[in-house]
XYZ file of N, CA and C in Angstrom:
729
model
N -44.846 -46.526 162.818
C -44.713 -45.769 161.563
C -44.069 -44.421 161.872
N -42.923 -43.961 161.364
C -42.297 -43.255 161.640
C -42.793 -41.624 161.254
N -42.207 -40.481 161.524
C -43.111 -39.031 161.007
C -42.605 -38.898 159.120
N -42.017 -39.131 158.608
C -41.723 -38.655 157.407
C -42.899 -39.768 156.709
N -43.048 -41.308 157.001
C -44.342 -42.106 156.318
C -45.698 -41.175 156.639
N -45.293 -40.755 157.832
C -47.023 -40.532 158.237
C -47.030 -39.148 157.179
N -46.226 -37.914 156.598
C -46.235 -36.903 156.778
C -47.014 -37.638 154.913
N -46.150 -38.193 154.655
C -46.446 -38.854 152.859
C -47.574 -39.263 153.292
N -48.157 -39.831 153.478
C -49.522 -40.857 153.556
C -50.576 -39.712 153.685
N -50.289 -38.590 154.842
C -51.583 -37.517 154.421
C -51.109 -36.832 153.387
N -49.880 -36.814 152.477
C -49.899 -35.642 151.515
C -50.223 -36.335 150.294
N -49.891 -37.840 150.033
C -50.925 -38.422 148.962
C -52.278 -38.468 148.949
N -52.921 -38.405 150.306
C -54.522 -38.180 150.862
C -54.773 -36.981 150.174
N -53.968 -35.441 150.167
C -54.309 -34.740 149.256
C -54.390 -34.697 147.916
N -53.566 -35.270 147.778
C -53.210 -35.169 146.363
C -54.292 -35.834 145.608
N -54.817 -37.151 146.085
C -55.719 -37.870 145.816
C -57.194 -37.526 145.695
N -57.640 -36.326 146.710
C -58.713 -35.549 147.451
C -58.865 -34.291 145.599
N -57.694 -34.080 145.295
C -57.363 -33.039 144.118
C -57.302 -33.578 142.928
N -57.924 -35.092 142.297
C -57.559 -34.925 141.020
C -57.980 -36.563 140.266
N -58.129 -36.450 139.216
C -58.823 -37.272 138.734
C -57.792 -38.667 138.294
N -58.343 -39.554 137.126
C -57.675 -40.354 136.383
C -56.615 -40.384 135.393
N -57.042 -38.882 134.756
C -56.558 -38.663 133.505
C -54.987 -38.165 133.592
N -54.151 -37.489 132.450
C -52.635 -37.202 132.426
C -52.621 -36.211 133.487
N -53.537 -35.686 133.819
C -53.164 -34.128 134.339
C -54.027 -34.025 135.809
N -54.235 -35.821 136.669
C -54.844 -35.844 137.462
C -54.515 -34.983 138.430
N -53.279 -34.778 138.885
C -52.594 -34.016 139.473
C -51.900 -31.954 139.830
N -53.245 -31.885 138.910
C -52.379 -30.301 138.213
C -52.969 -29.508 139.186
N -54.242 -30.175 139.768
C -55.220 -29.150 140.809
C -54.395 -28.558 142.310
N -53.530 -30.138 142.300
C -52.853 -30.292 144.093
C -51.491 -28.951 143.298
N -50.973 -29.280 142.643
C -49.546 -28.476 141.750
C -49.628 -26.637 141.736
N -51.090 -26.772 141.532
C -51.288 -25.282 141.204
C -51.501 -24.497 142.551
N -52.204 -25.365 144.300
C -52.280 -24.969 145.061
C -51.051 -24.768 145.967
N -50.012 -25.966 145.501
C -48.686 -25.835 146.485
C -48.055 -25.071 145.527
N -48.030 -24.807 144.207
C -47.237 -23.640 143.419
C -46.952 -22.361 144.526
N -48.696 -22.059 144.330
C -48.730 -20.756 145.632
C -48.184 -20.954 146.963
N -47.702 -22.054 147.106
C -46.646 -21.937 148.683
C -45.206 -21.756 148.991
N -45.174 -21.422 147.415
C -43.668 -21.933 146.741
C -43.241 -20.478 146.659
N -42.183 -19.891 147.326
C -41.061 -18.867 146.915
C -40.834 -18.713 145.405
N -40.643 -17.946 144.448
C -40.522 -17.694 143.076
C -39.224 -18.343 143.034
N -38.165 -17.875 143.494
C -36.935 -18.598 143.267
C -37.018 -19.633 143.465
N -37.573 -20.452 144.568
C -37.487 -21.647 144.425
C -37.942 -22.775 143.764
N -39.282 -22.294 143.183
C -39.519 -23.248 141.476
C -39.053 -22.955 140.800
N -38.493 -21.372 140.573
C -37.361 -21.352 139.322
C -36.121 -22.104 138.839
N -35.885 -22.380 140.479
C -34.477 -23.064 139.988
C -35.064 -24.672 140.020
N -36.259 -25.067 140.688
C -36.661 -26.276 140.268
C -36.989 -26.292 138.731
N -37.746 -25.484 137.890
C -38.052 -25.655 136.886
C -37.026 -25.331 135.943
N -35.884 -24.850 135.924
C -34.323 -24.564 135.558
C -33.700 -25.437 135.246
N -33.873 -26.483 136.341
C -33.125 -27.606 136.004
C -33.250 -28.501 135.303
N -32.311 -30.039 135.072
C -32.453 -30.830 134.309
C -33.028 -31.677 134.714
N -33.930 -32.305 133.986
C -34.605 -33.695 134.319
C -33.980 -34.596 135.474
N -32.635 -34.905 135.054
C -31.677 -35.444 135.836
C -31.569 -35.140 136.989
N -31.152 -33.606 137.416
C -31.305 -33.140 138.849
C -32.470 -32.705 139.524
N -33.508 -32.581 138.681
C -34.602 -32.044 139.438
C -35.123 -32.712 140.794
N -34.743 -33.859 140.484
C -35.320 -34.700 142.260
C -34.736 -34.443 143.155
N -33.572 -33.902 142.915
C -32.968 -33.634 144.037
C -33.360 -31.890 144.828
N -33.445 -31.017 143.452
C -34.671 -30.094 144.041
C -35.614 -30.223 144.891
N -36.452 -30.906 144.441
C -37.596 -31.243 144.585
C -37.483 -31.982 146.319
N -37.008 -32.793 146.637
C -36.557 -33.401 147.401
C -36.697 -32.307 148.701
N -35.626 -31.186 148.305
C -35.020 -29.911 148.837
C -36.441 -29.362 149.173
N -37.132 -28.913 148.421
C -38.816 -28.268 148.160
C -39.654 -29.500 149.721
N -39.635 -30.011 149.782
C -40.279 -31.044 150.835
C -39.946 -30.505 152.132
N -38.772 -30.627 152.369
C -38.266 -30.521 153.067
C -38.361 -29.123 153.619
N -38.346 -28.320 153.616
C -38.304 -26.779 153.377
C -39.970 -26.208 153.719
N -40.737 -27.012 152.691
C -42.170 -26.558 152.750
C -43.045 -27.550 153.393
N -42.219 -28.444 154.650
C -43.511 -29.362 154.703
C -44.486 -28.728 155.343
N -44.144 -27.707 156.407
C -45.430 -27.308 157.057
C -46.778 -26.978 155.970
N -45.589 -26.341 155.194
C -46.929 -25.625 154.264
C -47.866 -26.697 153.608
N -47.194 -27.916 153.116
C -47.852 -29.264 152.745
C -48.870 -29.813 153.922
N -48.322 -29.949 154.572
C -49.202 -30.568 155.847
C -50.394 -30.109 155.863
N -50.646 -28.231 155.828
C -51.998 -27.524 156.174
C -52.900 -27.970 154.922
N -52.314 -28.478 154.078
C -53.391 -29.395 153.180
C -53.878 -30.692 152.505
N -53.425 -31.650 154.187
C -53.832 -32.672 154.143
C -55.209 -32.726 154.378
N -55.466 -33.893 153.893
C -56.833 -34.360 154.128
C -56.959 -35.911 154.749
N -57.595 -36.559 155.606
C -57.385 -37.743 155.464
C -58.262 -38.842 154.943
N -57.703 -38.844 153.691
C -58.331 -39.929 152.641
C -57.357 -40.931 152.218
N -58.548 -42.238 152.388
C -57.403 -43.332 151.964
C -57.185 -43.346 150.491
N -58.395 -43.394 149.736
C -58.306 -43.259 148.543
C -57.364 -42.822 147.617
N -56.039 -42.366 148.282
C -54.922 -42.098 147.372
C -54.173 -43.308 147.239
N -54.194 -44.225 148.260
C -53.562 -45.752 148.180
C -54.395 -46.545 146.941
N -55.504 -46.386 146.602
C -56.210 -46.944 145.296
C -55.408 -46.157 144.154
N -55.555 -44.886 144.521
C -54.859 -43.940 143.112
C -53.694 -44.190 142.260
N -52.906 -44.267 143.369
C -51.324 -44.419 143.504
C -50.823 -46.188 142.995
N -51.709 -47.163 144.014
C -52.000 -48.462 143.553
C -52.036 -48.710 141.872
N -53.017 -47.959 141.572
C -53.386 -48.123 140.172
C -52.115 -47.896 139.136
N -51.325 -46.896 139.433
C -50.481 -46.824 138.643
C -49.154 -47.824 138.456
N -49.122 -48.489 139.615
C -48.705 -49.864 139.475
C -47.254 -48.904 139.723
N -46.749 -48.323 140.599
C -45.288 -47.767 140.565
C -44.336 -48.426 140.659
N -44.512 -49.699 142.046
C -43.344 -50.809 142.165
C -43.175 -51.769 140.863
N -43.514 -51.851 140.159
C -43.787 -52.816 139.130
C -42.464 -51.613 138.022
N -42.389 -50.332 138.432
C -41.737 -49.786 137.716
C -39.991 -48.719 138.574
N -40.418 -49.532 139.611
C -38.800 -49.355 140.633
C -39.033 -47.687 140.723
N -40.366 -46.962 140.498
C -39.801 -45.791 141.427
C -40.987 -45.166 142.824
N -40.253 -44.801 143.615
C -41.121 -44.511 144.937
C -42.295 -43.423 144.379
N -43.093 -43.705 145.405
C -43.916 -42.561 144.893
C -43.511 -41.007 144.965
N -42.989 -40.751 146.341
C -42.491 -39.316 146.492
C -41.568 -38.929 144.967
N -40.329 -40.137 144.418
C -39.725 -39.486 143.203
C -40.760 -39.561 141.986
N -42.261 -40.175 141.874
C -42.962 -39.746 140.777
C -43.200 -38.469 141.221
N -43.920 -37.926 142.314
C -44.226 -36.812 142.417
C -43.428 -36.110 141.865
N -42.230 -36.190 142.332
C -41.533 -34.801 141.735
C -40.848 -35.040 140.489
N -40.983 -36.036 139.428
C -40.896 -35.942 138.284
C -42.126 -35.272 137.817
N -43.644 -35.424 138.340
C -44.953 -34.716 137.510
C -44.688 -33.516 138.065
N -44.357 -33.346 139.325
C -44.032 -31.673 139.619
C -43.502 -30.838 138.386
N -42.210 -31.447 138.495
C -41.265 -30.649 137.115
C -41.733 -30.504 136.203
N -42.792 -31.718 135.667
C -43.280 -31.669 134.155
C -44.360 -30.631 134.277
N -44.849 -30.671 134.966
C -46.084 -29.534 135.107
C -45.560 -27.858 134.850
N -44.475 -27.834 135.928
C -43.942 -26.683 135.525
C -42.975 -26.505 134.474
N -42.723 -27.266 133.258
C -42.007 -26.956 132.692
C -43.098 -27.502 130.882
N -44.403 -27.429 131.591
C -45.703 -27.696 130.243
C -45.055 -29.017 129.754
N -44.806 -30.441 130.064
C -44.317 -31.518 129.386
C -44.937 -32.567 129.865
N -44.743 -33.700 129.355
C -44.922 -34.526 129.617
C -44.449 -36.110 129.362
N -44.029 -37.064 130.580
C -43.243 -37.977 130.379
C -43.924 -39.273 130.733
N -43.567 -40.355 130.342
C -44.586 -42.087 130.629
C -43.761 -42.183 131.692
N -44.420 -43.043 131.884
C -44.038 -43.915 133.615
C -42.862 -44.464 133.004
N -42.935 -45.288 132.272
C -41.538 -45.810 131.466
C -40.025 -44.791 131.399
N -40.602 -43.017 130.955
C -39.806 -42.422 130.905
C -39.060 -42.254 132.806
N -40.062 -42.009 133.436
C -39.705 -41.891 134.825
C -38.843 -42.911 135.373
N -39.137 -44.170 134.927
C -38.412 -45.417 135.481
C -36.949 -45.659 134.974
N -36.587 -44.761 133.980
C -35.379 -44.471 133.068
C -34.795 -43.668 133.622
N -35.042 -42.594 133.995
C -35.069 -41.776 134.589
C -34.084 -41.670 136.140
N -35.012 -42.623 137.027
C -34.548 -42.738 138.072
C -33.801 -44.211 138.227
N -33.308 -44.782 137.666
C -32.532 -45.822 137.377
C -31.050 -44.960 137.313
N -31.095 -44.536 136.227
C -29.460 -43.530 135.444
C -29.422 -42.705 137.017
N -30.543 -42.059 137.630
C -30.216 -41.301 138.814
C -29.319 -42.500 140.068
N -29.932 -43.372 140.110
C -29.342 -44.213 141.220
C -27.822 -44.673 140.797
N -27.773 -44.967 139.766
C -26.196 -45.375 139.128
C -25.598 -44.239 138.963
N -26.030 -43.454 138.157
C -24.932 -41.795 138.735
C -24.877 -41.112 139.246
N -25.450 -41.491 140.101
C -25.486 -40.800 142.026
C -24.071 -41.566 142.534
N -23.795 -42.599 141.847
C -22.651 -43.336 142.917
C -22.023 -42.953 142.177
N -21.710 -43.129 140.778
C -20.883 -42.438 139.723
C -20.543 -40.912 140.025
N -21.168 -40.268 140.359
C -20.890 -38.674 140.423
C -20.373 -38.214 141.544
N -20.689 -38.856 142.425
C -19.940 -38.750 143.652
C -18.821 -38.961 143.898
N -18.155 -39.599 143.337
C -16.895 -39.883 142.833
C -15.995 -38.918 142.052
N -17.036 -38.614 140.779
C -16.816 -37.568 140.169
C -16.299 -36.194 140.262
N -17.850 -35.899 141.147
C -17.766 -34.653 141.807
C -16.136 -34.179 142.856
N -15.853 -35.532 143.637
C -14.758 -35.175 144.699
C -13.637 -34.950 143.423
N -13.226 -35.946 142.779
C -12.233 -35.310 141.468
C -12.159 -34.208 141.179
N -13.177 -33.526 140.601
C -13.533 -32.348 140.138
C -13.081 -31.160 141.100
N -13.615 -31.553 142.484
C -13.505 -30.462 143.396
C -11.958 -30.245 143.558
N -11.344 -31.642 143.613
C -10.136 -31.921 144.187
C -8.919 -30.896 143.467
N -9.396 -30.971 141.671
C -8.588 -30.377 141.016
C -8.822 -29.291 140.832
N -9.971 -28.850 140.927
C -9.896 -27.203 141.191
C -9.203 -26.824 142.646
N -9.292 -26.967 143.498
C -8.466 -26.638 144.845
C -7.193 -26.489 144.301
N -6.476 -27.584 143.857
C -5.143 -27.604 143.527
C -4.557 -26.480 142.721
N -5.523 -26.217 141.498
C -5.554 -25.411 140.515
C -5.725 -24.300 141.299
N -6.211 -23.753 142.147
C -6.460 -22.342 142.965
C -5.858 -22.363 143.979
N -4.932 -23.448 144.521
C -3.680 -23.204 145.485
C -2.693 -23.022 145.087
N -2.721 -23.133 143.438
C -1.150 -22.744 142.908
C -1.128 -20.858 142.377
N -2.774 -20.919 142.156
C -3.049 -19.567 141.203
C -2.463 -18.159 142.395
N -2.585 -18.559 143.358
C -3.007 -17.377 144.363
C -1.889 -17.216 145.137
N -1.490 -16.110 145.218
C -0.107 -15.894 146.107
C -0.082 -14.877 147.485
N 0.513 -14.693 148.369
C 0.409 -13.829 149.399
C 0.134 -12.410 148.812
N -0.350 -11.087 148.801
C -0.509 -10.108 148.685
C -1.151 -9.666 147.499
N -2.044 -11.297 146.729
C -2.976 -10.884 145.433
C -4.206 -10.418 146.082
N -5.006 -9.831 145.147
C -6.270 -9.540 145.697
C -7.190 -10.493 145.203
N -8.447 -11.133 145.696
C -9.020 -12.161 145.697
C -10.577 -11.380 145.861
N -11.084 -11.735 144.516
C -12.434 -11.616 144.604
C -13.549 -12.215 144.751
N -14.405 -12.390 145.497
C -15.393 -13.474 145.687
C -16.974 -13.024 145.326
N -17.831 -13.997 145.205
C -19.340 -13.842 145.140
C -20.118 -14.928 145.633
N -21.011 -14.312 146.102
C -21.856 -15.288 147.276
C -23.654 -15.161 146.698
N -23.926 -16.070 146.766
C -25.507 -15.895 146.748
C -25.811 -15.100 147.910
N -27.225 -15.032 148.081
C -27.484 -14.423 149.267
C -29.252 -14.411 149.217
N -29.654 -14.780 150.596
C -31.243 -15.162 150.713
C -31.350 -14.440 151.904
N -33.082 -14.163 151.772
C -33.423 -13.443 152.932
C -34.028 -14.363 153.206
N -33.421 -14.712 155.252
C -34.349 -15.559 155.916
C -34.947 -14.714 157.105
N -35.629 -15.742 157.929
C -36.283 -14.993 159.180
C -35.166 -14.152 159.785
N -34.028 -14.677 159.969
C -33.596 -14.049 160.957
C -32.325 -12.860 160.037
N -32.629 -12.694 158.832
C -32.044 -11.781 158.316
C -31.529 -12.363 156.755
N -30.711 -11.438 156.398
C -29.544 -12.012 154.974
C -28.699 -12.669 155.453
N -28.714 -13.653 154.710
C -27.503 -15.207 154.914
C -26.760 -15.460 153.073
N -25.669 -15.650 153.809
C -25.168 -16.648 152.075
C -25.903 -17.606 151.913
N -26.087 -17.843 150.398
C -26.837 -19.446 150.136
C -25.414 -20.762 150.333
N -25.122 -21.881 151.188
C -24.425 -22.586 150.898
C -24.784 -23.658 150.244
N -24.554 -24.446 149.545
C -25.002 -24.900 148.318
C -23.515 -26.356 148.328
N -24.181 -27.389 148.096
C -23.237 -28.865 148.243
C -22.870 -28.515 146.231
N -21.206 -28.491 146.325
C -20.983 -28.852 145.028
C -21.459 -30.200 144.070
N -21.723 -29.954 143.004
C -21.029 -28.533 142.131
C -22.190 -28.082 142.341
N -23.516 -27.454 142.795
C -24.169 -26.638 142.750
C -23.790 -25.475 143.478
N -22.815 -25.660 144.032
C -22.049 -24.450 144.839
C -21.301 -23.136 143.265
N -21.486 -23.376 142.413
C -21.460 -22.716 141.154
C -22.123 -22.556 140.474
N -23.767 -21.934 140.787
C -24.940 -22.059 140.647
C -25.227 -20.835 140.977
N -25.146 -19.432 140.182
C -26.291 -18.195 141.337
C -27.143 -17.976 140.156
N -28.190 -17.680 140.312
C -29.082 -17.447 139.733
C -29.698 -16.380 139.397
N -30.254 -15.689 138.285
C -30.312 -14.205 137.966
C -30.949 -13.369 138.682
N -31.787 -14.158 139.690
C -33.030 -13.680 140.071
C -32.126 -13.809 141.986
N -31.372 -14.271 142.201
C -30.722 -13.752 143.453
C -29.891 -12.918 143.949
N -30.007 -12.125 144.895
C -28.995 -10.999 144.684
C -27.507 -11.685 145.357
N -26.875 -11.005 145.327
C -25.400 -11.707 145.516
C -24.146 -10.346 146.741
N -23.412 -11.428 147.062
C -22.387 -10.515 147.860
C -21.211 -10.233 147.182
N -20.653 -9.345 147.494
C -19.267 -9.426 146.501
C -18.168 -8.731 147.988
N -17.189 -9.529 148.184
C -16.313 -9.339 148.628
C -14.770 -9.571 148.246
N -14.370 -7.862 148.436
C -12.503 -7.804 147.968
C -11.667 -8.375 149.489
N -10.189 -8.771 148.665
C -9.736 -9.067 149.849
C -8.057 -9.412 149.823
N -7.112 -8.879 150.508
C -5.793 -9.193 150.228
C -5.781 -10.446 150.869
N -5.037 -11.307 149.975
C -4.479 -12.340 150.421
C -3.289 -12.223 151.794
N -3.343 -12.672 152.672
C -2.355 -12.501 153.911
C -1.918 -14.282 154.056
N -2.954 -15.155 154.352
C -1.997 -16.173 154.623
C -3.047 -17.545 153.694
N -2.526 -18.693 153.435
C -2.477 -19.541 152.784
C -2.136 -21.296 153.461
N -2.917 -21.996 153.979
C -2.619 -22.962 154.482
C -3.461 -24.277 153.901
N -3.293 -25.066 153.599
C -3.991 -26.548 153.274
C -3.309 -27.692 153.540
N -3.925 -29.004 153.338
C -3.956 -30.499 153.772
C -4.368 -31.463 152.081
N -4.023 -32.029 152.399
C -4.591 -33.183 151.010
C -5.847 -33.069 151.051
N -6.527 -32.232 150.987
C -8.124 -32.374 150.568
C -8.283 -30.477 150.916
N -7.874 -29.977 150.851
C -8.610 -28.441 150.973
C -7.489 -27.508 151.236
N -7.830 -26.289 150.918
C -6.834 -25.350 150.918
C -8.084 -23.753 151.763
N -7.570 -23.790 152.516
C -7.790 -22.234 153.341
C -6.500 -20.873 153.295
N -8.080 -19.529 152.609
C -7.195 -18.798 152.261
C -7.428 -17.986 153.490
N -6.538 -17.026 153.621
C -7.041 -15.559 155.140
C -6.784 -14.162 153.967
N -7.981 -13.497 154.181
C -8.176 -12.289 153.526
C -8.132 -10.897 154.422
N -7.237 -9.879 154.295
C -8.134 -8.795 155.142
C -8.850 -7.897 153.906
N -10.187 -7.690 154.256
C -11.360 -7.688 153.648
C -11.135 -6.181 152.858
N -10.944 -5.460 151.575
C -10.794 -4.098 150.971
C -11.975 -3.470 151.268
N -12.926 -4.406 150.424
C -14.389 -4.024 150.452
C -15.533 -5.198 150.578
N -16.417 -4.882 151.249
C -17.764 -6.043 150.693
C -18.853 -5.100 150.986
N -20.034 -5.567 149.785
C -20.895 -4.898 149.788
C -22.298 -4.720 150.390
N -22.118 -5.274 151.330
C -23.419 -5.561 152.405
C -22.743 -5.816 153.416
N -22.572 -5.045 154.833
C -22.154 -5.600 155.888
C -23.409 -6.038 156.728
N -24.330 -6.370 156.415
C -25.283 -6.869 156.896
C -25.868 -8.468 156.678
N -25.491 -8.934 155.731
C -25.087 -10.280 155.584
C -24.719 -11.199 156.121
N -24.561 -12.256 157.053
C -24.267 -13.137 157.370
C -23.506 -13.916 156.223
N -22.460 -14.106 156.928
C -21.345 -15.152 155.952
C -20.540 -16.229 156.675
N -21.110 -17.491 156.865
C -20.743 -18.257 157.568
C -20.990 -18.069 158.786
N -22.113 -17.119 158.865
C -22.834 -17.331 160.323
C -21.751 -16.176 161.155
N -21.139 -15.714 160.134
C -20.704 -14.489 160.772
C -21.084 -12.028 160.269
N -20.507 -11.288 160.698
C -21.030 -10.242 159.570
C -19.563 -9.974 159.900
N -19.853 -9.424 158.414
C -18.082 -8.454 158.405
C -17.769 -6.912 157.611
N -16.758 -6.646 157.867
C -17.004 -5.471 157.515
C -15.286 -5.107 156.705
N -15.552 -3.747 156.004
C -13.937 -3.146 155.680
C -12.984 -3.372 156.457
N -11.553 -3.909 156.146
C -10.687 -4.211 157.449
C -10.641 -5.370 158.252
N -11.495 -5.878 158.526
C -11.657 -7.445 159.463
C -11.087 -8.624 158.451
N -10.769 -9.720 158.959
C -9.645 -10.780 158.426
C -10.808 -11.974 158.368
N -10.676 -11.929 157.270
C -11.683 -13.216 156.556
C -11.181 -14.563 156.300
N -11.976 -15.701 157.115
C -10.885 -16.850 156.443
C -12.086 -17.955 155.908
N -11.423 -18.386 154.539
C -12.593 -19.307 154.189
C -12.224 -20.549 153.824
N -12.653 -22.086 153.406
C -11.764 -22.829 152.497
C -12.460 -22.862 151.023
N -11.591 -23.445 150.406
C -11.860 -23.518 148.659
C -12.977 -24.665 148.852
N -13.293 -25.847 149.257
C -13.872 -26.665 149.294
C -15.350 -26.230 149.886
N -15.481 -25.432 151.098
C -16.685 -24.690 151.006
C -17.339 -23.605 150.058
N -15.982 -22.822 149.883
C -16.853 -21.718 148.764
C -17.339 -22.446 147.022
N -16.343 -23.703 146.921
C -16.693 -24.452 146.202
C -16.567 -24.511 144.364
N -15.857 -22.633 143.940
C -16.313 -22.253 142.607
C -14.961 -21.340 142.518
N -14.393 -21.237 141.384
C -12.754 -20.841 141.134
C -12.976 -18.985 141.457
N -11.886 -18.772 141.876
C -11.982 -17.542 142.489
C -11.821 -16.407 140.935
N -12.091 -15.303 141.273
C -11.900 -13.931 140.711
C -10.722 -13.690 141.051
C-alpha cells in the first residue's frame, strides 16, 4: 500500500472520529483543518467555481498534508461511514467528495450525492476538453502579444507574490489560472524596455532591461533583480497579456 493510500485511510479515520450521520456529519473535522488553512488559501478555494474547486482543493492536500496527518486517528470506522454512502455506486472517489463538502461548507451550501456525481463526470470530460482548449487559448494570445510588442516599447508586468519560508517568491500558477491575482495578494510590478524578441511555434521570449520594479527582494523565477539588470521571460510562463 503505497504513502498517499495510507496518508487517506488515516485522514478518513479522522474525519470519521469527527462527525456523525446527518448533512453536516462532517463540519466538526472542516472547522478544525479551516484553522490550518492560510486565509488566502480558502479564499481562493471558496472563490471559486464548483467546477474548479477540486482542483483547489486537490492543491490544499497537498500543501497541508503534514498539517492533516497531526490529526489522524486510527479508526476503522470511517470505512463503515464512507461505505454507507455508497460513493462507487456514484463514480466519485472519496478524496473528490471531500472536497466537494469542503467547498460547500465554506461557501454555507449544500449539494446531493447526485449533484456531486454530475459534477465530477462534466469535470472528467472537460478536463480533456479544456486542455485542448486551454493550449488554443494560450497559443493565440502569444501570437497576439508577439505582434503587439516591438523593440524599444516599454512593457509592463504584474506578478503575484507569496511569502514563503525562505522569503518572497512570485506565485506561478498553470494557465489560465496564471490570470488570477487576487485582492488579498500583494503583487510585483515590473517596468521594462523591450531590447530583444525571439520565439518558436509554441512561445515567444521577450528580454527587458528592467526601468523599475518594486521589490528587489522578491524572487522571480528563482532569481532577484533590480533597476538596470536584463530580464528575460516567456509569454507562455507569465501566461496573461502584457501592459
Amino acid at each position: 500500500m503505497n504513502y498517499y493510500v495510507l496518508f487517506f485511510i488515516g485522514f478518513y479515520a479522522f474525519l470519521y472520529s469527527s462527525c456523525s450521520t446527518d448533512d453536516k456529519a462532517l463540519n466538526k473535522f472542516f472547522i478544525s483543518f479551516e484553522k490550518e488553512l492560510r486565509s488566502r488559501d480558502l479564499q481562493k478555494l471558496k472563490d471559486s467555481s464548483i467546477d474548479s474547486a477540486i482542483y483547489y482543493f486537490e492543491g490544499l492536500y497537498e500543501e497541508y498534508q503534514v498539517a492533516a496527518e497531526s490529526e489522524i486517528l486510527n479508526n476503522d470506522r470511517v470505512y463503515r461511514y464512507l461505505n454507507n454512502l455508497d460513493l462507487e455506486d456514484y463514480g466519485i472517489p472519496d478524496h473528490i467528495f471531500l472536497g466537494y463538502e469542503f467547498y460547500s461548507y465554506l461557501n454555507d451550501t449544500s449539494y446531493e450525492l447526485d449533484d456531486y456525481a454530475y459534477f465530477y463526470k462534466a469535470h472528467l470530460v472537460m478536463d480533456v476538453i479544456n486542455t485542448e482548449k486551454r493550449e488554443n487559448e494560450l497559443q493565440e494570445m502569444i501570437i497576439a502579444e508577439k505582434e503587439t510588442w516591438n523593440i524599444k516599447d516599454t512593457l509592463s508586468l504584474i506578478f503575484p507574490v507569496s511569502e514563503e519560508y525562505f522569503g518572497k517568491t512570485i506565485v506561478e500558477r498553470i494557465y489560465p489560472h496564471t490570470k488570477e491575482i487576487y485582492s488579498f495578494e500583494d503583487t510585483l510590478k515590473l517596468r521594462g524596455i523591450l531590447l530583444d524578441k525571439r520565439y518558436d511555434s509554441t512561445d515567444v521570449w521577450f528580454k527587458l532591461k528592467i526601468v523599475s520594479i518594486s521589490d528587489e527582494d522578491v524572487l522571480v523565477f528563482g532569481e532577484k533583480y533590480r533597476s538596470g539588470d536584463d530580464f528575460e521571460f516567456s509569454l507562455r510562463t507569465y501566461g496573461r497579456p502584457i501592459n
